[in-house]
PDB file of C-alpha atoms in Angstrom:
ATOM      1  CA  UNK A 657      -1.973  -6.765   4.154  1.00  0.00           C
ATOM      2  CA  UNK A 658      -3.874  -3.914   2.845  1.00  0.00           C
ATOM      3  CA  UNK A 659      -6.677  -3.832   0.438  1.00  0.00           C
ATOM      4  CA  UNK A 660      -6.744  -0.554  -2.229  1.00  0.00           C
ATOM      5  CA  UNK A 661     -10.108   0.326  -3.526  1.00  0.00           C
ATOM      6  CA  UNK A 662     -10.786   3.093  -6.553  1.00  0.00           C
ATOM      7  CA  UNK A 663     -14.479   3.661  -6.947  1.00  0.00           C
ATOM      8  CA  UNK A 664     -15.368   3.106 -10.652  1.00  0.00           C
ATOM      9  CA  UNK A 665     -18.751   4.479 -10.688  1.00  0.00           C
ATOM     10  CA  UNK A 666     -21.140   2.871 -12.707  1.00  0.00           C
ATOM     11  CA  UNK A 667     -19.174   1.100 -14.904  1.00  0.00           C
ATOM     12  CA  UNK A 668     -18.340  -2.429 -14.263  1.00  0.00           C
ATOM     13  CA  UNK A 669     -14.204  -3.150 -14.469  1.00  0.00           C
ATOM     14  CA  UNK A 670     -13.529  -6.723 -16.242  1.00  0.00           C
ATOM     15  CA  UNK A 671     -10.406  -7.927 -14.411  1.00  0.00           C
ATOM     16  CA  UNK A 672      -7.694  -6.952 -15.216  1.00  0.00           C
ATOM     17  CA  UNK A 673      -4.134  -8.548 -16.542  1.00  0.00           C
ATOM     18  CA  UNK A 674      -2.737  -6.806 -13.678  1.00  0.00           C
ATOM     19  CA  UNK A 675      -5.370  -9.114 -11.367  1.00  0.00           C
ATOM     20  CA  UNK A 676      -7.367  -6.193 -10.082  1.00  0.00           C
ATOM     21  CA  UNK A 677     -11.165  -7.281  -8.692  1.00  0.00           C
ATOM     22  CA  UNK A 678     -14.300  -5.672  -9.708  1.00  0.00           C
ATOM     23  CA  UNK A 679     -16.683  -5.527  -6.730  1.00  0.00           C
ATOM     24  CA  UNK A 680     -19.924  -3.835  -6.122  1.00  0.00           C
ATOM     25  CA  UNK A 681     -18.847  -1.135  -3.436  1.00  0.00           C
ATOM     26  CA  UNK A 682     -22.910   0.060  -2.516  1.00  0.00           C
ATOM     27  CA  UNK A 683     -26.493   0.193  -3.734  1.00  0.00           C
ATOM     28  CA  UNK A 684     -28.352   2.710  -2.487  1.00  0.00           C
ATOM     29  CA  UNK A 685     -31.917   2.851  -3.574  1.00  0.00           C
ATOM     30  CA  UNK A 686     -31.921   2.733  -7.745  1.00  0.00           C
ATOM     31  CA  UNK A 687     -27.787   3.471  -7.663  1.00  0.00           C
ATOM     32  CA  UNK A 688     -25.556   0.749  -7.647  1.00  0.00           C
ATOM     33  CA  UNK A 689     -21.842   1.623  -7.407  1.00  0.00           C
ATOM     34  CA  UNK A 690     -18.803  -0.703  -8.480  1.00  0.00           C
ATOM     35  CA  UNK A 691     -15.248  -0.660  -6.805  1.00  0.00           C
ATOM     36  CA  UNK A 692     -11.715  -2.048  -8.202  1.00  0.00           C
ATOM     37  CA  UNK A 693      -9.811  -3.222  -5.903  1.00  0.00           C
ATOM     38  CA  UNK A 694      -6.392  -4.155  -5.430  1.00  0.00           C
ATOM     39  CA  UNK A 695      -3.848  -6.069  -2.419  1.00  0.00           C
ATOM     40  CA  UNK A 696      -0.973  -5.104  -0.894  1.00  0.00           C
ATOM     41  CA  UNK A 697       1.257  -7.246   1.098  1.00  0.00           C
ATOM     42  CA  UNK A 698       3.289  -6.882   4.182  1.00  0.00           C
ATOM     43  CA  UNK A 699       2.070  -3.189   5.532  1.00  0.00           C
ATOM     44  CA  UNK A 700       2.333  -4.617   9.371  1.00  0.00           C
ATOM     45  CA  UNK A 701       5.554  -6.375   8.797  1.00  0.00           C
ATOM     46  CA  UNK A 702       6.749  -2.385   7.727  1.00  0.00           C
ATOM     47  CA  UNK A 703       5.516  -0.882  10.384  1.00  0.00           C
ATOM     48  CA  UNK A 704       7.412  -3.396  12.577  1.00  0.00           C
ATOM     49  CA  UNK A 705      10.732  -2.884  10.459  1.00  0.00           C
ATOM     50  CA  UNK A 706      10.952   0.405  10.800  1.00  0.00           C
ATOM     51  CA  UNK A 707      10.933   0.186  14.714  1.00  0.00           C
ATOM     52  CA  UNK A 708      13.228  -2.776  14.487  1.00  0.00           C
ATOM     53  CA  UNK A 709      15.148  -0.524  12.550  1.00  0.00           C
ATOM     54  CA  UNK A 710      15.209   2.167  14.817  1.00  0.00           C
ATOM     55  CA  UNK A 711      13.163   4.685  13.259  1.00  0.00           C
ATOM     56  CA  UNK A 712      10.464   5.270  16.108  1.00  0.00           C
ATOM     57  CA  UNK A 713      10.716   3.064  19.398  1.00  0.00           C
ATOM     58  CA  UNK A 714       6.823   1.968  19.299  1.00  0.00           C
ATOM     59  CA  UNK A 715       4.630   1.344  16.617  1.00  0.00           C
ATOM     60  CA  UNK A 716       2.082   3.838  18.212  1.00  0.00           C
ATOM     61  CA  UNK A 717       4.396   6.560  16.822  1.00  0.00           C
ATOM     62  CA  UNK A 718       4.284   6.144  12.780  1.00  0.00           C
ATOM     63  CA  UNK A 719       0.938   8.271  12.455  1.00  0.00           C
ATOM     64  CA  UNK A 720       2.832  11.464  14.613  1.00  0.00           C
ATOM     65  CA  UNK A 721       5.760  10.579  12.512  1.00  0.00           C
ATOM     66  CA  UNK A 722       4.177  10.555   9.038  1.00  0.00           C
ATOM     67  CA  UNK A 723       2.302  13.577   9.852  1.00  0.00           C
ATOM     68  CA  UNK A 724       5.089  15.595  10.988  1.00  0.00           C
ATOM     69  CA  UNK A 725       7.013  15.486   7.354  1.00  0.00           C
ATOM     70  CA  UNK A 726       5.780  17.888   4.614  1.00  0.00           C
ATOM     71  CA  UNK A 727       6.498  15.390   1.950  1.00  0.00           C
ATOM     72  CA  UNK A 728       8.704  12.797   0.760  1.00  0.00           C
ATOM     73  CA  UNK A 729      11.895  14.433   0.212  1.00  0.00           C
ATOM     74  CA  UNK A 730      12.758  12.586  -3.344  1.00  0.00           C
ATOM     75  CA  UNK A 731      13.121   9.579  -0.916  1.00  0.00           C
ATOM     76  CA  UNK A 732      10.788   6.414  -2.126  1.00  0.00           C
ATOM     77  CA  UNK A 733      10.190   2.853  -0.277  1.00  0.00           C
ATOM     78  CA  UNK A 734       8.830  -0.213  -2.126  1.00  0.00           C
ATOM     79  CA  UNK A 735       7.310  -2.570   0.276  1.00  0.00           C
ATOM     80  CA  UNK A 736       7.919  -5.387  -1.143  1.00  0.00           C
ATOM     81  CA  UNK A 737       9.221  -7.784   1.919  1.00  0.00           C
ATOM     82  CA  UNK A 738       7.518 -10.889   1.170  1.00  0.00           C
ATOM     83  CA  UNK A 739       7.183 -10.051  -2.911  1.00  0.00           C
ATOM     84  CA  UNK A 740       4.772  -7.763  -4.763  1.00  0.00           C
ATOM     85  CA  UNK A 741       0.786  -7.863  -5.114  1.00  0.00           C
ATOM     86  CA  UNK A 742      -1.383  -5.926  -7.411  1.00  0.00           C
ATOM     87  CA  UNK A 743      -0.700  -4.375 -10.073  1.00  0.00           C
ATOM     88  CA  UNK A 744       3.148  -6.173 -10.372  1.00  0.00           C
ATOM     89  CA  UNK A 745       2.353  -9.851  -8.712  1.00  0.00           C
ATOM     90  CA  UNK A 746       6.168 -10.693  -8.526  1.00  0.00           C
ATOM     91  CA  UNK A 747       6.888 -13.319  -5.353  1.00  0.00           C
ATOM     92  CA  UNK A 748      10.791 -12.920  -5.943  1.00  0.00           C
ATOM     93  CA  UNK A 749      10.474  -8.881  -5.783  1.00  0.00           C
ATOM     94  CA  UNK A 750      12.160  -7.413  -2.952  1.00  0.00           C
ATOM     95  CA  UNK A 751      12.150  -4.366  -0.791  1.00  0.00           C
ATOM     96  CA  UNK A 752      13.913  -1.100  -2.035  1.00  0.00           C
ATOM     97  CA  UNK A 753      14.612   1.821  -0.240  1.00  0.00           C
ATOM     98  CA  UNK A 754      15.721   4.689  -2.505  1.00  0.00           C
ATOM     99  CA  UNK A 755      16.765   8.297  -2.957  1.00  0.00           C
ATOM    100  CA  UNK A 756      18.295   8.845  -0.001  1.00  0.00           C
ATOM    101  CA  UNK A 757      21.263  11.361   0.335  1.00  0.00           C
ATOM    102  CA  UNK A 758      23.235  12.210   3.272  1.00  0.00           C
ATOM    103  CA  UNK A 759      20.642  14.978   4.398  1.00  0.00           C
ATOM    104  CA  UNK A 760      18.213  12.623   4.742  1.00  0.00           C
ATOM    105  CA  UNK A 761      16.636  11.874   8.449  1.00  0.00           C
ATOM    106  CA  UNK A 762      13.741  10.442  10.166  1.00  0.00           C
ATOM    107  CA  UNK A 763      11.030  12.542  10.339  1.00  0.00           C
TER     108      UNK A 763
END
C-alpha cells in the first residue's frame, strides 16, 4: 500500500466522512504541525502487473519509464485491484484503465 499525507498546518482536521486521519506530522520547538493522511491499496501489486503485462521486463524499470513520458496523454489508470481506499472506500471497485486510443504506447 501507500500512505498520502497533505500537511494541514496548524489546524487540526476532524476525520473525515471520506475516513481521512488527522495526525501530528512534527513539533519543532513552540510549532506543532498536523498532517491528513490518507491509504492507498495495491501500488506493488501494479507495479508487478504492468511487467506481467508486458510493459517493462523488470520492475527496476518503472522510475526510467515514468520519467521518460512528458505527461499522461488523456490516458488515466485507477488502481483499484483489490477495491478502493481513501477518499472512495469501495471493496467491490475494480481496476480501470481508460482513454486509450490506438496511438497510445508504452512509454
Amino acid at each position: 500500500g501507500l500512505f498520502l499525507t497533505a500537511n494541514t498546518g496548524s489546524r487540526v482536521c476532524t476525520p473525515s466522512r471520506y475516513v481521512l486521519y488527522p495526525l501530528i506530522g512534527w513539533k519543532i520547538g513552540d510549532e506543532l504541525v498536523y498532517v491528513l493522511e490518507g491509504v492507498v491499496n495495491s501500488v506493488g501489486q501494479v507495479v508487478d502487473w504492468g511487467r506481467d503485462f508486458g510493459l517493462y521486463q523488470r520492475v527496476e524499470e518503472v522510475d526510467a519509464l515514468a520519467g521518460s513520458v512528458a505527461g499522461p496523454a488523456g490516458v488515466s489508470f485507477v488502481n483499484a485491484f483489490t477495491g478502493l481506499a481513501a477518499p472512495h472506500w469501495d471493496p467491490t471497485a475494480r481496476a480501470a484503465l481508460m482513454g486509450v486510443t490506438q496511438a497510445t504506447r508504452p512509454g
